[in-house]
PDB file of C-alpha atoms in Angstrom:
ATOM      1  CA  UNK A  15    -141.289 212.170  16.082  1.00 48.00           C
ATOM      2  CA  UNK A  16    -139.396 210.670  13.107  1.00 46.00           C
ATOM      3  CA  UNK A  17    -141.840 207.714  12.843  1.00 47.00           C
ATOM      4  CA  UNK A  18    -144.824 210.075  12.913  1.00 45.00           C
ATOM      5  CA  UNK A  19    -143.228 212.311  10.288  1.00 44.00           C
ATOM      6  CA  UNK A  20    -142.480 209.274   8.035  1.00 47.00           C
ATOM      7  CA  UNK A  21    -146.064 208.153   8.341  1.00 44.00           C
ATOM      8  CA  UNK A  22    -147.386 211.561   7.394  1.00 45.00           C
ATOM      9  CA  UNK A  23    -145.050 211.620   4.413  1.00 43.00           C
ATOM     10  CA  UNK A  24    -146.201 208.189   3.321  1.00 47.00           C
ATOM     11  CA  UNK A  25    -149.871 209.215   3.577  1.00 44.00           C
ATOM     12  CA  UNK A  26    -149.177 212.346   1.626  1.00 48.00           C
ATOM     13  CA  UNK A  27    -147.348 210.341  -1.007  1.00 48.00           C
ATOM     14  CA  UNK A  28    -150.293 207.932  -1.288  1.00 42.00           C
ATOM     15  CA  UNK A  29    -152.719 210.837  -1.747  1.00 47.00           C
ATOM     16  CA  UNK A  30    -150.483 212.378  -4.399  1.00 44.00           C
ATOM     17  CA  UNK A  31    -150.105 209.106  -6.234  1.00 43.00           C
ATOM     18  CA  UNK A  32    -153.855 208.529  -6.141  1.00 44.00           C
ATOM     19  CA  UNK A  33    -154.411 211.946  -7.640  1.00 44.00           C
ATOM     20  CA  UNK A  34    -151.720 211.610 -10.315  1.00 44.00           C
ATOM     21  CA  UNK A  35    -152.346 207.937 -11.136  1.00 42.00           C
ATOM     22  CA  UNK A  36    -156.007 206.852 -10.965  1.00 46.00           C
ATOM     23  CA  UNK A  37    -155.001 203.204 -11.056  1.00 47.00           C
ATOM     24  CA  UNK A  38    -155.030 201.770  -7.496  1.00 46.00           C
ATOM     25  CA  UNK A  39    -152.236 199.319  -8.349  1.00 48.00           C
ATOM     26  CA  UNK A  40    -149.846 202.136  -9.415  1.00 51.00           C
ATOM     27  CA  UNK A  41    -150.743 204.160  -6.356  1.00 46.00           C
ATOM     28  CA  UNK A  42    -150.013 201.263  -4.076  1.00 49.00           C
ATOM     29  CA  UNK A  43    -146.671 200.722  -5.788  1.00 50.00           C
ATOM     30  CA  UNK A  44    -145.575 204.300  -5.210  1.00 43.00           C
ATOM     31  CA  UNK A  45    -146.728 204.239  -1.637  1.00 47.00           C
ATOM     32  CA  UNK A  46    -144.803 201.050  -1.079  1.00 54.00           C
ATOM     33  CA  UNK A  47    -141.653 202.595  -2.481  1.00 49.00           C
ATOM     34  CA  UNK A  48    -142.094 205.513  -0.058  1.00 48.00           C
ATOM     35  CA  UNK A  49    -142.241 203.272   2.988  1.00 50.00           C
ATOM     36  CA  UNK A  50    -139.543 200.864   1.705  1.00 53.00           C
ATOM     37  CA  UNK A  51    -141.616 197.762   2.700  1.00 51.00           C
ATOM     38  CA  UNK A  52    -141.888 194.619   0.488  1.00 49.00           C
ATOM     39  CA  UNK A  53    -145.280 193.860  -0.966  1.00 48.00           C
ATOM     40  CA  UNK A  54    -147.056 190.503  -0.628  1.00 45.00           C
ATOM     41  CA  UNK A  55    -146.408 189.601  -4.295  1.00 48.00           C
ATOM     42  CA  UNK A  56    -142.698 190.180  -3.695  1.00 49.00           C
ATOM     43  CA  UNK A  57    -142.739 187.801  -0.714  1.00 44.00           C
ATOM     44  CA  UNK A  58    -144.534 185.204  -2.808  1.00 45.00           C
ATOM     45  CA  UNK A  59    -141.847 185.485  -5.487  1.00 49.00           C
ATOM     46  CA  UNK A  60    -139.155 184.913  -2.863  1.00 49.00           C
ATOM     47  CA  UNK A  61    -140.888 181.754  -1.672  1.00 43.00           C
ATOM     48  CA  UNK A  62    -141.169 180.482  -5.245  1.00 48.00           C
ATOM     49  CA  UNK A  63    -137.375 180.652  -5.534  1.00 45.00           C
ATOM     50  CA  UNK A  64    -137.087 177.742  -3.059  1.00 45.00           C
ATOM     51  CA  UNK A  65    -139.936 175.334  -3.905  1.00 47.00           C
ATOM     52  CA  UNK A  66    -138.042 172.570  -2.165  1.00 46.00           C
ATOM     53  CA  UNK A  67    -138.686 174.289   1.154  1.00 42.00           C
ATOM     54  CA  UNK A  68    -142.443 174.225   0.548  1.00 40.00           C
ATOM     55  CA  UNK A  69    -142.306 170.578  -0.467  1.00 42.00           C
ATOM     56  CA  UNK A  70    -140.263 169.699   2.609  1.00 42.00           C
ATOM     57  CA  UNK A  71    -142.787 171.287   4.951  1.00 42.00           C
ATOM     58  CA  UNK A  72    -145.918 169.973   3.260  1.00 48.00           C
ATOM     59  CA  UNK A  73    -144.624 166.444   2.612  1.00 48.00           C
ATOM     60  CA  UNK A  74    -142.393 165.107   5.413  1.00 46.00           C
ATOM     61  CA  UNK A  75    -139.593 162.917   4.132  1.00 46.00           C
ATOM     62  CA  UNK A  76    -139.151 159.567   5.866  1.00 47.00           C
ATOM     63  CA  UNK A  77    -135.526 158.442   5.809  1.00 44.00           C
ATOM     64  CA  UNK A  78    -135.466 154.648   5.401  1.00 47.00           C
ATOM     65  CA  UNK A  79    -133.325 152.871   7.979  1.00 45.00           C
ATOM     66  CA  UNK A  80    -130.463 150.794   6.592  1.00 42.00           C
ATOM     67  CA  UNK A  81    -131.175 147.088   6.509  1.00 43.00           C
ATOM     68  CA  UNK A  82    -129.712 145.270   9.490  1.00 40.00           C
ATOM     69  CA  UNK A  83    -126.754 143.098   8.700  1.00 37.00           C
ATOM     70  CA  UNK A  84    -127.313 139.755  10.346  1.00 38.00           C
ATOM     71  CA  UNK A  85    -124.393 137.569  11.148  1.00 39.00           C
ATOM     72  CA  UNK A  86    -124.699 133.939  10.059  1.00 47.00           C
ATOM     73  CA  UNK A  87    -126.459 131.761  12.605  1.00 60.00           C
ATOM     74  CA  UNK A  88    -125.382 128.278  13.558  1.00 65.00           C
ATOM     75  CA  UNK A  89    -128.440 126.783  11.879  1.00 63.00           C
ATOM     76  CA  UNK A  90    -127.203 128.037   8.494  1.00 79.00           C
ATOM     77  CA  UNK A  91    -124.353 125.517   8.415  1.00 88.00           C
ATOM     78  CA  UNK A  92    -124.335 123.190   5.428  1.00 93.00           C
ATOM     79  CA  UNK A  93    -122.707 120.262   7.203  1.00 97.00           C
ATOM     80  CA  UNK A  94    -121.891 119.036  10.680  1.00 97.00           C
ATOM     81  CA  UNK A  95    -118.225 119.774  10.052  1.00 97.00           C
ATOM     82  CA  UNK A  96    -119.042 123.357   9.119  1.00 97.00           C
ATOM     83  CA  UNK A  97    -121.304 123.703  12.126  1.00 97.00           C
ATOM     84  CA  UNK A  98    -118.603 122.476  14.496  1.00 98.00           C
ATOM     85  CA  UNK A  99    -116.257 125.087  13.065  1.00 97.00           C
ATOM     86  CA  UNK A 100    -118.793 127.850  13.763  1.00 96.00           C
ATOM     87  CA  UNK A 101    -119.227 127.080  17.466  1.00 97.00           C
ATOM     88  CA  UNK A 102    -117.421 129.322  19.950  1.00 96.00           C
ATOM     89  CA  UNK A 103    -115.513 126.772  21.991  1.00 96.00           C
ATOM     90  CA  UNK A 104    -114.003 129.477  24.207  1.00 95.00           C
ATOM     91  CA  UNK A 105    -117.376 130.365  25.707  1.00 93.00           C
ATOM     92  CA  UNK A 106    -117.741 129.530  29.421  1.00 94.00           C
ATOM     93  CA  UNK A 107    -119.310 126.138  30.206  1.00 96.00           C
ATOM     94  CA  UNK A 108    -121.256 125.054  33.242  1.00 97.00           C
ATOM     95  CA  UNK A 109    -120.567 121.766  35.014  1.00 97.00           C
ATOM     96  CA  UNK A 110    -123.249 119.823  33.151  1.00 98.00           C
ATOM     97  CA  UNK A 111    -122.058 120.820  29.707  1.00 98.00           C
ATOM     98  CA  UNK A 112    -118.504 120.004  30.701  1.00 98.00           C
ATOM     99  CA  UNK A 113    -119.609 116.503  31.741  1.00 98.00           C
ATOM    100  CA  UNK A 114    -121.264 116.049  28.345  1.00 98.00           C
ATOM    101  CA  UNK A 115    -118.199 117.297  26.482  1.00 98.00           C
ATOM    102  CA  UNK A 116    -115.944 115.112  28.646  1.00 98.00           C
ATOM    103  CA  UNK A 117    -117.961 111.998  27.784  1.00 98.00           C
ATOM    104  CA  UNK A 118    -117.691 112.818  24.086  1.00 98.00           C
ATOM    105  CA  UNK A 119    -113.956 113.401  24.463  1.00 98.00           C
ATOM    106  CA  UNK A 120    -113.145 110.159  26.259  1.00 98.00           C
ATOM    107  CA  UNK A 121    -115.671 107.903  24.559  1.00 97.00           C
ATOM    108  CA  UNK A 122    -115.476 109.040  20.935  1.00 97.00           C
ATOM    109  CA  UNK A 123    -112.765 111.629  20.274  1.00 97.00           C
ATOM    110  CA  UNK A 124    -111.132 109.370  17.671  1.00 95.00           C
ATOM    111  CA  UNK A 125    -114.378 108.891  15.743  1.00 96.00           C
ATOM    112  CA  UNK A 126    -116.030 110.982  13.022  1.00 97.00           C
ATOM    113  CA  UNK A 127    -118.111 113.922  14.170  1.00 98.00           C
ATOM    114  CA  UNK A 128    -121.323 111.989  13.527  1.00 98.00           C
ATOM    115  CA  UNK A 129    -120.143 109.330  15.989  1.00 98.00           C
ATOM    116  CA  UNK A 130    -119.256 111.920  18.599  1.00 98.00           C
ATOM    117  CA  UNK A 131    -122.629 113.593  18.187  1.00 98.00           C
ATOM    118  CA  UNK A 132    -124.372 110.237  18.587  1.00 98.00           C
ATOM    119  CA  UNK A 133    -122.646 109.603  21.921  1.00 98.00           C
ATOM    120  CA  UNK A 134    -123.708 113.040  23.142  1.00 98.00           C
ATOM    121  CA  UNK A 135    -127.246 112.369  21.956  1.00 98.00           C
ATOM    122  CA  UNK A 136    -127.466 109.127  23.920  1.00 98.00           C
ATOM    123  CA  UNK A 137    -126.494 110.958  27.124  1.00 98.00           C
ATOM    124  CA  UNK A 138    -129.091 113.637  26.460  1.00 98.00           C
ATOM    125  CA  UNK A 139    -131.741 110.992  25.704  1.00 98.00           C
ATOM    126  CA  UNK A 140    -130.985 109.255  28.978  1.00 98.00           C
ATOM    127  CA  UNK A 141    -131.652 112.399  30.987  1.00 98.00           C
ATOM    128  CA  UNK A 142    -135.156 112.376  29.490  1.00 97.00           C
ATOM    129  CA  UNK A 143    -135.727 108.687  30.281  1.00 97.00           C
ATOM    130  CA  UNK A 144    -136.951 107.792  33.757  1.00 96.00           C
ATOM    131  CA  UNK A 145    -134.577 104.818  33.989  1.00 96.00           C
ATOM    132  CA  UNK A 146    -131.540 107.100  34.184  1.00 97.00           C
ATOM    133  CA  UNK A 147    -130.385 110.162  36.165  1.00 98.00           C
ATOM    134  CA  UNK A 148    -131.804 113.510  35.153  1.00 98.00           C
ATOM    135  CA  UNK A 149    -128.517 115.342  34.593  1.00 98.00           C
ATOM    136  CA  UNK A 150    -125.588 114.906  32.217  1.00 98.00           C
ATOM    137  CA  UNK A 151    -123.147 114.468  35.068  1.00 98.00           C
ATOM    138  CA  UNK A 152    -125.471 111.961  36.722  1.00 98.00           C
ATOM    139  CA  UNK A 153    -125.714 109.892  33.542  1.00 98.00           C
ATOM    140  CA  UNK A 154    -121.958 109.920  32.937  1.00 98.00           C
ATOM    141  CA  UNK A 155    -121.174 109.032  36.567  1.00 97.00           C
ATOM    142  CA  UNK A 156    -123.718 106.232  36.796  1.00 96.00           C
ATOM    143  CA  UNK A 157    -121.816 103.076  37.840  1.00 95.00           C
ATOM    144  CA  UNK A 158    -120.952 100.573  35.111  1.00 92.00           C
ATOM    145  CA  UNK A 159    -121.974 102.774  32.176  1.00 94.00           C
ATOM    146  CA  UNK A 160    -118.776 104.401  30.909  1.00 95.00           C
ATOM    147  CA  UNK A 161    -115.479 102.547  31.087  1.00 93.00           C
ATOM    148  CA  UNK A 162    -113.367 105.721  31.106  1.00 96.00           C
ATOM    149  CA  UNK A 163    -114.768 106.822  34.472  1.00 97.00           C
ATOM    150  CA  UNK A 164    -112.687 106.324  37.608  1.00 95.00           C
ATOM    151  CA  UNK A 165    -115.443 105.574  40.049  1.00 92.00           C
ATOM    152  CA  UNK A 166    -117.577 108.697  39.987  1.00 91.00           C
ATOM    153  CA  UNK A 167    -114.750 110.923  38.733  1.00 95.00           C
ATOM    154  CA  UNK A 168    -113.724 111.799  35.219  1.00 97.00           C
ATOM    155  CA  UNK A 169    -110.005 111.649  34.315  1.00 96.00           C
ATOM    156  CA  UNK A 170    -108.111 114.863  33.597  1.00 96.00           C
ATOM    157  CA  UNK A 171    -108.839 116.334  30.188  1.00 97.00           C
ATOM    158  CA  UNK A 172    -106.158 117.731  27.909  1.00 96.00           C
ATOM    159  CA  UNK A 173    -107.856 121.034  27.276  1.00 95.00           C
ATOM    160  CA  UNK A 174    -106.483 123.353  24.611  1.00 94.00           C
ATOM    161  CA  UNK A 175    -106.241 120.505  22.101  1.00 97.00           C
ATOM    162  CA  UNK A 176    -108.152 120.179  18.832  1.00 98.00           C
ATOM    163  CA  UNK A 177    -109.830 117.018  20.123  1.00 98.00           C
ATOM    164  CA  UNK A 178    -111.170 118.844  23.175  1.00 98.00           C
ATOM    165  CA  UNK A 179    -112.378 121.782  21.083  1.00 98.00           C
ATOM    166  CA  UNK A 180    -114.291 119.386  18.834  1.00 98.00           C
ATOM    167  CA  UNK A 181    -115.821 117.625  21.837  1.00 98.00           C
ATOM    168  CA  UNK A 182    -116.932 120.945  23.298  1.00 98.00           C
ATOM    169  CA  UNK A 183    -118.475 122.021  19.985  1.00 98.00           C
ATOM    170  CA  UNK A 184    -120.277 118.692  19.584  1.00 98.00           C
ATOM    171  CA  UNK A 185    -121.608 118.883  23.152  1.00 98.00           C
ATOM    172  CA  UNK A 186    -122.989 122.378  22.562  1.00 98.00           C
ATOM    173  CA  UNK A 187    -124.571 121.345  19.269  1.00 98.00           C
ATOM    174  CA  UNK A 188    -126.230 118.316  20.855  1.00 98.00           C
ATOM    175  CA  UNK A 189    -127.335 120.263  23.910  1.00 98.00           C
ATOM    176  CA  UNK A 190    -128.989 122.950  21.775  1.00 97.00           C
ATOM    177  CA  UNK A 191    -130.404 120.479  19.266  1.00 97.00           C
ATOM    178  CA  UNK A 192    -128.733 122.202  16.321  1.00 97.00           C
ATOM    179  CA  UNK A 193    -128.093 119.054  14.288  1.00 97.00           C
ATOM    180  CA  UNK A 194    -130.048 115.831  14.061  1.00 96.00           C
ATOM    181  CA  UNK A 195    -128.067 112.781  15.107  1.00 97.00           C
ATOM    182  CA  UNK A 196    -128.211 109.464  13.304  1.00 96.00           C
ATOM    183  CA  UNK A 197    -128.622 107.853  16.711  1.00 96.00           C
ATOM    184  CA  UNK A 198    -132.107 109.315  16.982  1.00 97.00           C
ATOM    185  CA  UNK A 199    -133.696 108.415  20.320  1.00 97.00           C
ATOM    186  CA  UNK A 200    -131.133 105.767  21.267  1.00 98.00           C
ATOM    187  CA  UNK A 201    -130.353 105.307  24.951  1.00 98.00           C
ATOM    188  CA  UNK A 202    -127.860 102.423  24.670  1.00 98.00           C
ATOM    189  CA  UNK A 203    -124.702 101.826  22.666  1.00 97.00           C
ATOM    190  CA  UNK A 204    -121.649  99.605  22.671  1.00 96.00           C
ATOM    191  CA  UNK A 205    -118.490  99.127  20.673  1.00 94.00           C
ATOM    192  CA  UNK A 206    -118.928  96.925  17.623  1.00 93.00           C
ATOM    193  CA  UNK A 207    -116.171  94.541  18.683  1.00 93.00           C
ATOM    194  CA  UNK A 208    -118.209  93.390  21.692  1.00 94.00           C
ATOM    195  CA  UNK A 209    -121.695  91.936  21.980  1.00 93.00           C
ATOM    196  CA  UNK A 210    -123.242  92.419  25.411  1.00 95.00           C
ATOM    197  CA  UNK A 211    -126.152  90.177  26.331  1.00 95.00           C
ATOM    198  CA  UNK A 212    -128.550  93.098  26.725  1.00 95.00           C
ATOM    199  CA  UNK A 213    -128.181  93.989  23.022  1.00 96.00           C
ATOM    200  CA  UNK A 214    -130.402  91.016  22.074  1.00 95.00           C
ATOM    201  CA  UNK A 215    -133.389  92.617  23.779  1.00 96.00           C
ATOM    202  CA  UNK A 216    -132.947  96.093  22.295  1.00 97.00           C
ATOM    203  CA  UNK A 217    -133.903  97.643  18.968  1.00 97.00           C
ATOM    204  CA  UNK A 218    -130.876  98.451  16.872  1.00 97.00           C
ATOM    205  CA  UNK A 219    -131.072 101.955  15.385  1.00 97.00           C
ATOM    206  CA  UNK A 220    -127.721 102.735  13.800  1.00 97.00           C
ATOM    207  CA  UNK A 221    -124.061 101.881  13.550  1.00 96.00           C
ATOM    208  CA  UNK A 222    -121.667 104.813  13.327  1.00 97.00           C
ATOM    209  CA  UNK A 223    -118.018 103.913  12.989  1.00 94.00           C
ATOM    210  CA  UNK A 224    -117.098 101.843  16.063  1.00 94.00           C
ATOM    211  CA  UNK A 225    -120.385 102.163  17.958  1.00 97.00           C
ATOM    212  CA  UNK A 226    -123.798 100.511  17.567  1.00 98.00           C
ATOM    213  CA  UNK A 227    -126.829 102.334  18.975  1.00 98.00           C
ATOM    214  CA  UNK A 228    -130.064 100.896  20.389  1.00 98.00           C
ATOM    215  CA  UNK A 229    -133.378 101.888  21.815  1.00 96.00           C
TER     216      UNK A 229
END
């Protein structure tokens, strides 16, 4: 009953306003006041108070993602010494990589890093040459090739030393091809204080500290 009564009152008010004020705009204003409802212009004014809201809806904002921070890669090293220092020598090694690192350790641990890398490169080159075994361990254990071997077994290694860490780093670098060796594609080498007969039939490629390398 109250809603019906309010409606009747509003209609009566509109008729009165129309009679008293010929202008339709004034009549509508009075009728609106009677019903206590906001007009469309009033709603438009409220929207204009927050233009950002309209802009946000009509033009979606794309939040740019922050640029990814990339950690330095091993290939960014400026020298072999720097590269060796970047290698994680605590990472687990399989048997083959350990054989390669062991050969570097026993054969060249007292030489510059370039000499150690060259020894590792020769072993890798041999695995790709049909005249030699196809694995690092097979190459290192081949009879008569490495004087530090005890038959087919490698002596105990003093792990935890700086020399071993360097050998491990060099082996990983050579295995992954992260640094070019001066030995190139050499598959033979010997100490410079000896001159084996086979060296006369090979092509000399480089001499690095105490070793001479051939193809």
